[in-house]
Short mmCIF file of N, CA and C in Angstrom, two decimals:
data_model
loop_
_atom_site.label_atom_id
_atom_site.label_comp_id
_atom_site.label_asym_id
_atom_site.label_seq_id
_atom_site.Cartn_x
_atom_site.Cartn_y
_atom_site.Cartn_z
N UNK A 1 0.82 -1.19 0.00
CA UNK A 1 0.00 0.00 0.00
C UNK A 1 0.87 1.25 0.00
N UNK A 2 2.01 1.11 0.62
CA UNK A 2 2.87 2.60 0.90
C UNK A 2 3.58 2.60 -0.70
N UNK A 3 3.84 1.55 -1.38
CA UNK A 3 4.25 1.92 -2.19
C UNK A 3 3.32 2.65 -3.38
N UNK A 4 2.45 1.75 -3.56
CA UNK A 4 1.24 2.34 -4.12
C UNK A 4 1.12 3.90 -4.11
N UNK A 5 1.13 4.35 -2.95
CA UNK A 5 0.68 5.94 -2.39
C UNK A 5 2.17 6.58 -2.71
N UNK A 6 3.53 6.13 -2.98
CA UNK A 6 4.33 6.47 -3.46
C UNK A 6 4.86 6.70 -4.89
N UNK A 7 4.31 6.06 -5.71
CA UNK A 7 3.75 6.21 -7.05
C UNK A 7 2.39 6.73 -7.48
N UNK A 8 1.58 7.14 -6.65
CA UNK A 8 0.72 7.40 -7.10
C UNK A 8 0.85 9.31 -7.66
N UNK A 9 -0.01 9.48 -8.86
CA UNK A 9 0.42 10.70 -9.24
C UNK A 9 -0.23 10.92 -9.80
N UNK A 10 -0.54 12.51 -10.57
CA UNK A 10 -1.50 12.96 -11.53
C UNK A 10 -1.64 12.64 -12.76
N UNK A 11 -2.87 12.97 -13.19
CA UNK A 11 -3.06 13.29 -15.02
C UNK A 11 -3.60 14.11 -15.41
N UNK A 12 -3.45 15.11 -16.03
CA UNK A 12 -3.96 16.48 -16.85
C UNK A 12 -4.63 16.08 -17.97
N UNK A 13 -5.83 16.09 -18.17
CA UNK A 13 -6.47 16.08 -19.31
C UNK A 13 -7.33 17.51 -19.59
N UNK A 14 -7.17 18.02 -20.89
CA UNK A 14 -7.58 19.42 -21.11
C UNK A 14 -8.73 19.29 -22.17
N UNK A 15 -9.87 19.77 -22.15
CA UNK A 15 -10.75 19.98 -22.96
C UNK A 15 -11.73 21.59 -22.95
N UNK A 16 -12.54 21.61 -23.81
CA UNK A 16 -12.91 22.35 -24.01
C UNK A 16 -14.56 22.24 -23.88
N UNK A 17 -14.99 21.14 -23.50
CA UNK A 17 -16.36 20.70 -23.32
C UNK A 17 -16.41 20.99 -21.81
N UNK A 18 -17.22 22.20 -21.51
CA UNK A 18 -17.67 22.38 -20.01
C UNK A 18 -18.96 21.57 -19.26
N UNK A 19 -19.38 20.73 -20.51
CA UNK A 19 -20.61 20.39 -19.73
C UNK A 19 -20.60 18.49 -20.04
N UNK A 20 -19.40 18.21 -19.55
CA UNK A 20 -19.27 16.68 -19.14
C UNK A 20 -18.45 17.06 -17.68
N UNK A 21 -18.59 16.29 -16.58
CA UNK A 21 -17.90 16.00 -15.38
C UNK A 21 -16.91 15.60 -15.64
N UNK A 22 -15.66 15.05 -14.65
CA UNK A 22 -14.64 14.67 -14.67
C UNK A 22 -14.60 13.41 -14.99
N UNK A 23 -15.27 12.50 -14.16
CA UNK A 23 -15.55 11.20 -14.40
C UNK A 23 -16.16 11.07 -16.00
N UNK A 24 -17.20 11.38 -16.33
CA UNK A 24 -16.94 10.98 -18.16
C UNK A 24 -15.98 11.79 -19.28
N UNK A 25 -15.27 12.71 -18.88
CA UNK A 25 -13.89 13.23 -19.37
C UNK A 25 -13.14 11.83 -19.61
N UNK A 26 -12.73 11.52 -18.12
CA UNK A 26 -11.72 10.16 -17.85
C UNK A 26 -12.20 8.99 -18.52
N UNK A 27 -13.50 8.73 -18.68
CA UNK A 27 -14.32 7.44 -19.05
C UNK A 27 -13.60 7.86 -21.10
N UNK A 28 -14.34 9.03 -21.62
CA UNK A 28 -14.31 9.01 -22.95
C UNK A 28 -12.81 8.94 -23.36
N UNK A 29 -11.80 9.64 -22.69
CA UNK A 29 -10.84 9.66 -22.93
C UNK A 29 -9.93 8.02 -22.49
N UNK A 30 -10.25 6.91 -21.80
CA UNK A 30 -9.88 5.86 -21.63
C UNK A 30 -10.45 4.91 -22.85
N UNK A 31 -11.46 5.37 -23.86
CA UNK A 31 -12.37 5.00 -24.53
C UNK A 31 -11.30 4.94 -25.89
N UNK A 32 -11.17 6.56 -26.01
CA UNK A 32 -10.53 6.76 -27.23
C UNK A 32 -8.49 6.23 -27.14
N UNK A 33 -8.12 5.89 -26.03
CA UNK A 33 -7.16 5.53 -26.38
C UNK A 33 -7.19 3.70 -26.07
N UNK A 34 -8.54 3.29 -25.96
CA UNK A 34 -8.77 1.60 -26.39
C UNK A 34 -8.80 1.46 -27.80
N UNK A 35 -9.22 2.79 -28.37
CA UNK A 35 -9.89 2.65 -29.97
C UNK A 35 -8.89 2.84 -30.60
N UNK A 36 -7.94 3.54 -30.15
CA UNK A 36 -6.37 3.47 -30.68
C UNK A 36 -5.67 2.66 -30.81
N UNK A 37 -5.55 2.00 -29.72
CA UNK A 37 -4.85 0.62 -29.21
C UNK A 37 -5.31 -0.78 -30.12
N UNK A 38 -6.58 -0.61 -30.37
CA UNK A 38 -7.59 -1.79 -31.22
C UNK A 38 -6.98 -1.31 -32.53
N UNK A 39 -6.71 -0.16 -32.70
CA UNK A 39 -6.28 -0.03 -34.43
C UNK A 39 -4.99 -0.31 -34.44
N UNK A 40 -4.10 0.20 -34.03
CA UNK A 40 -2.70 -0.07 -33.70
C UNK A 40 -2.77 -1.36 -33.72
N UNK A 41 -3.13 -2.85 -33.08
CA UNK A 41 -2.98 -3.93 -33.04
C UNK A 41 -3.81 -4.40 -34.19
N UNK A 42 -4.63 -4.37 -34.69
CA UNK A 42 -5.14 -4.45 -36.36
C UNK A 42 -4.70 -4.15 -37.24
N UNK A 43 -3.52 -3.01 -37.24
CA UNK A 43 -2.72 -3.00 -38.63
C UNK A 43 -1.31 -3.40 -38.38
N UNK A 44 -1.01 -3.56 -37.02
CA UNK A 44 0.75 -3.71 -37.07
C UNK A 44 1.22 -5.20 -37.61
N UNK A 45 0.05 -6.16 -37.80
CA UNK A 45 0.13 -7.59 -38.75
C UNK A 45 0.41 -6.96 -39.92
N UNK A 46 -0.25 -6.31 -40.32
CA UNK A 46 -0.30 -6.09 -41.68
C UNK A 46 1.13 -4.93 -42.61
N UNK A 47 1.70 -4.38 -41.27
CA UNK A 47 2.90 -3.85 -41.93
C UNK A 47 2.97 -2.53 -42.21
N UNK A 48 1.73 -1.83 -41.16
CA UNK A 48 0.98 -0.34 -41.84
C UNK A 48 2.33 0.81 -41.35
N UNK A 49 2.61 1.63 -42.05
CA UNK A 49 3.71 2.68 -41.62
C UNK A 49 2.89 3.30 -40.82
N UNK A 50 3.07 4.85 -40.13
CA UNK A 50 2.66 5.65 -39.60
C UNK A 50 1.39 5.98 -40.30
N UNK A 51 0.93 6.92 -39.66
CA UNK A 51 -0.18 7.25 -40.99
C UNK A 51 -0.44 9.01 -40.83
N UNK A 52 -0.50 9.72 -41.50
CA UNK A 52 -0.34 11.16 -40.66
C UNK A 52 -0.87 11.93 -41.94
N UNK A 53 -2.38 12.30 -41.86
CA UNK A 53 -3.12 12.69 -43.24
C UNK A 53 -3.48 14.18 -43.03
N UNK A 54 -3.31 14.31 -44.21
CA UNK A 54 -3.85 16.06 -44.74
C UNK A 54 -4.99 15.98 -45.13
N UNK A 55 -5.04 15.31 -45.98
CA UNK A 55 -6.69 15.25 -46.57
C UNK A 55 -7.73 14.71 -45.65
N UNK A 56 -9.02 15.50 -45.40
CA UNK A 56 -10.00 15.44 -44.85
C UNK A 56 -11.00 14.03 -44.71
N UNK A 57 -10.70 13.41 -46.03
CA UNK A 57 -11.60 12.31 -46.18
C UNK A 57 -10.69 11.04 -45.84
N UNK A 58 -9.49 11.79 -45.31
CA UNK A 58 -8.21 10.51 -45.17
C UNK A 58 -8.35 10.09 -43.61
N UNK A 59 -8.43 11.88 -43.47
CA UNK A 59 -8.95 11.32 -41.52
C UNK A 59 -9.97 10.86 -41.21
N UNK A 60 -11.16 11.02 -42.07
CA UNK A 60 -12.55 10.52 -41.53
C UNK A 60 -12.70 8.81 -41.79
N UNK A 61 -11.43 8.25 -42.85
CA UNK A 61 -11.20 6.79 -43.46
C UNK A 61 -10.29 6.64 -42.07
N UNK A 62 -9.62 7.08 -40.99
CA UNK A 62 -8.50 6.68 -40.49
C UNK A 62 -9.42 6.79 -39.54
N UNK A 63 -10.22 7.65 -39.13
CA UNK A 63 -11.27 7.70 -37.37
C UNK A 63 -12.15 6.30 -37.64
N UNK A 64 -12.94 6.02 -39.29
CA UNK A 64 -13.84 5.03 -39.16
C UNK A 64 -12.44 3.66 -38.95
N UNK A 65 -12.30 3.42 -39.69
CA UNK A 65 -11.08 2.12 -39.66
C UNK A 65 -10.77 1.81 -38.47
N UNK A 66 -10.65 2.71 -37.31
CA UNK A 66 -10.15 3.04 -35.61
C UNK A 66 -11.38 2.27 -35.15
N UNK A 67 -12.39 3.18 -35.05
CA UNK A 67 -13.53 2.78 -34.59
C UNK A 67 -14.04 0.90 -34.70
N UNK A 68 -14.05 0.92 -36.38
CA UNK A 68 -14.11 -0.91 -36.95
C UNK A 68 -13.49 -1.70 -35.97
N UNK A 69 -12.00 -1.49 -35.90
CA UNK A 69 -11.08 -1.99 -35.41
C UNK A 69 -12.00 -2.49 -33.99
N UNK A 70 -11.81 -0.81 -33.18
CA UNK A 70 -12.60 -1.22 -31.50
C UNK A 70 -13.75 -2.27 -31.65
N UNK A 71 -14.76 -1.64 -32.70
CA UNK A 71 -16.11 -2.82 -32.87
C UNK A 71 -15.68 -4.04 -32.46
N UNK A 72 -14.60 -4.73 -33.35
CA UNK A 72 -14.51 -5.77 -33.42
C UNK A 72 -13.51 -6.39 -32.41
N UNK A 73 -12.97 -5.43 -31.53
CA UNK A 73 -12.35 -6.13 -30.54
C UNK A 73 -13.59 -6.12 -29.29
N UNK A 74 -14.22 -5.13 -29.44
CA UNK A 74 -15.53 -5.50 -28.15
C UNK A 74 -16.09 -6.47 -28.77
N UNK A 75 -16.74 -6.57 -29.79
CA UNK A 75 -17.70 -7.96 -30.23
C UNK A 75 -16.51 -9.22 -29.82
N UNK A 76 -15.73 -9.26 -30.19
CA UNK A 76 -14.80 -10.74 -29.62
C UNK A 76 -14.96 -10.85 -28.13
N UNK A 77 -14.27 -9.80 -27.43
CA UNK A 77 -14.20 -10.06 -25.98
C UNK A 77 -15.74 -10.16 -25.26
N UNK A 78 -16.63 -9.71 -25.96
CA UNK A 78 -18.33 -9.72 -25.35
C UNK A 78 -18.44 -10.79 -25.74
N UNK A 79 -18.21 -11.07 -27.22
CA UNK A 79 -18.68 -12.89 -27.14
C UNK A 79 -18.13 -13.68 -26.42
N UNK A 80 -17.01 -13.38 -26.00
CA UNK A 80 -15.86 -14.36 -24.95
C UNK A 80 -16.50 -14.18 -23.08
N UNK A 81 -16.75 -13.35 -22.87
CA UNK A 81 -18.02 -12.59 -21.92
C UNK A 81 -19.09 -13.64 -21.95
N UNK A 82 -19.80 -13.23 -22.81
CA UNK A 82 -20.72 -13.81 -22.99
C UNK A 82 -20.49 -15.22 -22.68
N UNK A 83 -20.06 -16.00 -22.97
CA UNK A 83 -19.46 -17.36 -22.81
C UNK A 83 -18.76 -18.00 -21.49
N UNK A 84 -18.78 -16.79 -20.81
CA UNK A 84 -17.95 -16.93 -19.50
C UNK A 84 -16.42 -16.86 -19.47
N UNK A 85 -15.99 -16.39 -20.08
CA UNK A 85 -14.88 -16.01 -20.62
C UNK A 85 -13.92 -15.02 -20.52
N UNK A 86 -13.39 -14.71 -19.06
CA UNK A 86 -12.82 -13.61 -19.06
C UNK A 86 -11.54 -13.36 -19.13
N UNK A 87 -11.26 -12.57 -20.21
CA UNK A 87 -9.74 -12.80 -20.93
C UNK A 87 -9.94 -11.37 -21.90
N UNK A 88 -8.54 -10.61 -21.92
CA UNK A 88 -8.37 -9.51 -22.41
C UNK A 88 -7.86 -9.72 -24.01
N UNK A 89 -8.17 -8.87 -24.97
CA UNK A 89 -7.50 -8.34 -26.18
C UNK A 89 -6.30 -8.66 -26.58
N UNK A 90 -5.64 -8.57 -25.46
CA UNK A 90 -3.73 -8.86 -25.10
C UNK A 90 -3.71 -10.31 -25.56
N UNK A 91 -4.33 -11.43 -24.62
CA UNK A 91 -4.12 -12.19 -24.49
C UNK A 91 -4.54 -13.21 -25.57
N UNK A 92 -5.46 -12.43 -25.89
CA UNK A 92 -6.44 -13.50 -27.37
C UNK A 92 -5.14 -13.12 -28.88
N UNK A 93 -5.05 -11.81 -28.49
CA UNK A 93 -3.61 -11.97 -29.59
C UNK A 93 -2.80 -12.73 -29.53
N UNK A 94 -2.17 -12.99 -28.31
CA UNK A 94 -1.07 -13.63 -27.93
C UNK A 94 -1.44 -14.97 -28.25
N UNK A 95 -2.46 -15.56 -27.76
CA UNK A 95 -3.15 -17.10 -28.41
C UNK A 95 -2.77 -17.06 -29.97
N UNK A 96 -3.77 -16.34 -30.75
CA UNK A 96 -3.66 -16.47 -32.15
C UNK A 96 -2.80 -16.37 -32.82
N UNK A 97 -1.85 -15.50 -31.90
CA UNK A 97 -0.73 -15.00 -33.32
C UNK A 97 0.14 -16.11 -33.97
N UNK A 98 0.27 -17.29 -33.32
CA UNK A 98 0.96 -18.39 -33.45
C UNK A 98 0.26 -18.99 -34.67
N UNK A 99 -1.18 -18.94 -35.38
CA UNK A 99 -1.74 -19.58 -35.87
C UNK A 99 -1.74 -18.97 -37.09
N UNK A 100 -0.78 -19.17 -37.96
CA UNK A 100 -0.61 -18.25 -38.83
C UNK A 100 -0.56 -18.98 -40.37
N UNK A 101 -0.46 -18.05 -41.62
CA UNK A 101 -0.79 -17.99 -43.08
C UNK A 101 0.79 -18.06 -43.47
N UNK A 102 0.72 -19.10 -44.73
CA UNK A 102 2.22 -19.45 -45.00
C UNK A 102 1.90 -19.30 -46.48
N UNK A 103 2.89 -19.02 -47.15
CA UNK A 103 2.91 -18.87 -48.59
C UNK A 103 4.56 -19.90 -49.01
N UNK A 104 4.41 -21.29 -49.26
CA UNK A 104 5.23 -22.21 -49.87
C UNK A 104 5.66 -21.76 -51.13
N UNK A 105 6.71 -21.90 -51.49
CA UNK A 105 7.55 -21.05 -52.87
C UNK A 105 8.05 -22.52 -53.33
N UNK A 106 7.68 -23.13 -55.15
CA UNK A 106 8.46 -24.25 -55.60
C UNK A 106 8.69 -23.75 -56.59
N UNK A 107 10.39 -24.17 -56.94
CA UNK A 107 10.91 -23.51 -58.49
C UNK A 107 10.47 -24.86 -58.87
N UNK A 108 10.20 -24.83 -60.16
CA UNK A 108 10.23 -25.75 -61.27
C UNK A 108 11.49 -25.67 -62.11
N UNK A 109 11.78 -26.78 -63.01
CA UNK A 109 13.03 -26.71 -63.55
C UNK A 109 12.52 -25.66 -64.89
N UNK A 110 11.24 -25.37 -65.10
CA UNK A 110 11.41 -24.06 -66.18
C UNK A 110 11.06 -23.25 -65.21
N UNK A 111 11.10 -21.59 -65.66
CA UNK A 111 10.66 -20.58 -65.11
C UNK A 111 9.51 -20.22 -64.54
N UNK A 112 8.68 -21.44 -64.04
CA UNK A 112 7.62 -21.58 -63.42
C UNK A 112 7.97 -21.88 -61.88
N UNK A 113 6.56 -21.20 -60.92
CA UNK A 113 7.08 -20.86 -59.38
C UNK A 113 5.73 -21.79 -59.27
N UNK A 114 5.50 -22.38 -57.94
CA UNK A 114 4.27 -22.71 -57.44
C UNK A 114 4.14 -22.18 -56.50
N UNK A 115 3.09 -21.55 -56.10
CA UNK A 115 2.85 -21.01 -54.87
C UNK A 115 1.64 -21.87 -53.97
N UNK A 116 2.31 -21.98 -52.97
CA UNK A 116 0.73 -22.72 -52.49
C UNK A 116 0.48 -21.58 -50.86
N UNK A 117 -0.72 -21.45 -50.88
CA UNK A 117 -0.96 -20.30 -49.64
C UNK A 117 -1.85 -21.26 -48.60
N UNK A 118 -1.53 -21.36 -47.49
CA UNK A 118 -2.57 -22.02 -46.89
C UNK A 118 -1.90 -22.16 -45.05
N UNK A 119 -2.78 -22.06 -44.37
CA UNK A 119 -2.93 -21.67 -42.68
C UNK A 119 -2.29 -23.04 -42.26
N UNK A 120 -1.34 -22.76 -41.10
CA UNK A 120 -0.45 -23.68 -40.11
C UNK A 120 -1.62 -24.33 -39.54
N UNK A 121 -1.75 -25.11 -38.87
CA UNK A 121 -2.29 -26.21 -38.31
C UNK A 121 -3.08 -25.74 -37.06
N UNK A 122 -3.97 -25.57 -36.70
CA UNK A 122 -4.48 -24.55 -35.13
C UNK A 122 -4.30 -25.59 -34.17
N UNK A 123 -3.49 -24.67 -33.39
CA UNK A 123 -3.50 -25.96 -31.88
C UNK A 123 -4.89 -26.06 -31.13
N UNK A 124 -4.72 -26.65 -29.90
CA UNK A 124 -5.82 -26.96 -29.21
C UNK A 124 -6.50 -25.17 -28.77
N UNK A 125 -5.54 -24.50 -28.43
CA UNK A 125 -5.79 -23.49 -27.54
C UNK A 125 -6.46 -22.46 -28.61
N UNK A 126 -6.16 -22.13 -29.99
CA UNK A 126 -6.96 -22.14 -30.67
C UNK A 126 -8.09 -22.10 -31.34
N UNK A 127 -8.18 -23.71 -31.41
CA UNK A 127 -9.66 -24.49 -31.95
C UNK A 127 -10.71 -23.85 -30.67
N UNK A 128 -9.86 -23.99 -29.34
CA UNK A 128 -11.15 -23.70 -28.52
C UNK A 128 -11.63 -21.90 -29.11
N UNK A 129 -10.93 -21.41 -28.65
CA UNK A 129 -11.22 -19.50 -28.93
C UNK A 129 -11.94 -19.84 -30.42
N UNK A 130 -11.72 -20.23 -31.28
CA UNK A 130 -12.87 -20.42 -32.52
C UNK A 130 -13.86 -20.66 -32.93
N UNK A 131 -13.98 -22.17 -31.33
CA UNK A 131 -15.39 -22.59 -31.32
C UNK A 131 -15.79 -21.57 -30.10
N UNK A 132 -15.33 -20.80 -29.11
CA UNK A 132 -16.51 -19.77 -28.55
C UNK A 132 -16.61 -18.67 -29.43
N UNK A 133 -15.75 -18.10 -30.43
CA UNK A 133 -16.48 -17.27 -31.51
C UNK A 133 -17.06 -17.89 -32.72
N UNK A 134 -17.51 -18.78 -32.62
CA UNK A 134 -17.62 -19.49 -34.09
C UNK A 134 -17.46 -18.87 -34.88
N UNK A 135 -15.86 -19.52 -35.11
CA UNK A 135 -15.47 -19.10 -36.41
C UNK A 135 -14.54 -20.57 -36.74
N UNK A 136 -15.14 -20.63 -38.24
CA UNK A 136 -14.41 -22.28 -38.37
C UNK A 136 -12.88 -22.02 -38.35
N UNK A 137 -12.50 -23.01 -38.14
CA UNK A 137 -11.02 -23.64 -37.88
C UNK A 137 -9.94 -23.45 -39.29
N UNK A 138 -10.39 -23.94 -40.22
CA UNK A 138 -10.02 -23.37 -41.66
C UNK A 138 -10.13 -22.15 -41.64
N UNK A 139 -9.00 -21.18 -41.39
CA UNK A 139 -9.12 -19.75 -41.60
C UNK A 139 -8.74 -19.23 -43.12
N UNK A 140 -8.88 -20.36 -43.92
CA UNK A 140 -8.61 -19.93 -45.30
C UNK A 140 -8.37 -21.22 -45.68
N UNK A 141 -9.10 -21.23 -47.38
CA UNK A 141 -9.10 -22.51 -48.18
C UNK A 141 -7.68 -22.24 -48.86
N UNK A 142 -7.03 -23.65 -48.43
CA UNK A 142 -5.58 -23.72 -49.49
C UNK A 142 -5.35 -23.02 -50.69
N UNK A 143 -4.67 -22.03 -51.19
CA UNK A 143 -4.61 -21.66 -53.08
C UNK A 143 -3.37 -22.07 -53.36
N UNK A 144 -3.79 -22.92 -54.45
CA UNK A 144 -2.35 -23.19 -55.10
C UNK A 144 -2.33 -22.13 -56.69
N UNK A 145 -0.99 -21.87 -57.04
CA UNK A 145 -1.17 -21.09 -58.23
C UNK A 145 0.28 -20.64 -58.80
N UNK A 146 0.26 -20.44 -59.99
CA UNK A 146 0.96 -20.67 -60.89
C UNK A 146 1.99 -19.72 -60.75
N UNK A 147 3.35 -18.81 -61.09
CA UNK A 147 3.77 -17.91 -61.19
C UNK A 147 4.46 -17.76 -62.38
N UNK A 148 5.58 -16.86 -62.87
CA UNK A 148 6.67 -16.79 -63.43
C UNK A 148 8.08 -16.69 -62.53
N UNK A 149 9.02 -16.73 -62.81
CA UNK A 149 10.34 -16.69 -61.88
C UNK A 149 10.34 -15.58 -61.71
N UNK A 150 10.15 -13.86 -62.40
CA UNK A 150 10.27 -13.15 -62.43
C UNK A 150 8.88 -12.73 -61.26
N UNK A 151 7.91 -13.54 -60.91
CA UNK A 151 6.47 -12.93 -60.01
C UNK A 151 6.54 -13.81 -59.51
N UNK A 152 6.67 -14.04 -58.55
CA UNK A 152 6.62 -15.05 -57.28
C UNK A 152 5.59 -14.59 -56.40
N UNK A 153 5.46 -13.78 -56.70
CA UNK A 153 4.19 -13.79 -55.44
C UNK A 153 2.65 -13.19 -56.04
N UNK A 154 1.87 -13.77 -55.64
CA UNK A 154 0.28 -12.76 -55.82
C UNK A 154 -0.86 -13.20 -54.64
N UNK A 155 -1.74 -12.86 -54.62
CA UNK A 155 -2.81 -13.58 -53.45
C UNK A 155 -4.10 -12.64 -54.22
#
């Protein structure tokens, strides 16, 4: 406890809305940096740079995309809720991320590549989190497909 009360310390949050209390200041503002956090972990798979827009319709594509993001991390953890299930965002990443999309590369002896695309094997820990969101286990049907040596890759 003494340490607690020895770390314990302020936060300044500044707005311009006089007619919310402190307590939903703190509430909206804990809100909007979940909705951050949900986007941030939805694109950093995917390889997204910074993102830092001028154009008007770039921010209103970057606030909705944020928002999607949160949707769909509350709909997971409510269905996981729902289910009796109490387990954070963090941790359901940390499950899945292991369960991942492979793209196999075969030269042929002519200038032909094979590509075959298709999902690692889901462990147990997994299969379960899939069957309380039902979502089937096949997170993608195998593609096999053709290339040139010069294009090795497409999806």
């Amino acid at each position: 406890m003494q340490k607690a009360e020895i770390l314990d310390g302020s936060y300044l949050l500044k707005t311009d809305r006089n007619d919310l209390t402190a307590d939903e200041i703190w509430r909206i503002y804990m809100t909007l940096t979940r909705v951050e956090a949900a986007f941030r972990s939805m694109k950093s798979p995917l390889a997204e740079r910074p993102i830092f827009h001028q154009i008007e319709r770039r921010v209103e594509t970057h606030i909705f995309l944020c928002v999607l993001a949160y949707h769909l991390l509350v709909a997971i953890e409510k269905t996981l809720l729902d289910r009796g299930i109490h387990t954070s965002w963090w941790t359901i990443r940390q499950i899945l991320k292991t369960h991942q999309i492979c793209t196999i590369v075969l030269h042929s002896d002519s200038d032909k590549v094979l590509n075959i695309r298709k999902a690692s094997k889901p462990e147990p820990e997994h299969i379960e989190l899939y069957k309380l969101l039902g979502i089937p286990f096949e997170i993608i049907t195998p593609k096999k497909f053709w290339t040139t040596e010069n294009n090795n890759y497409s999806d």
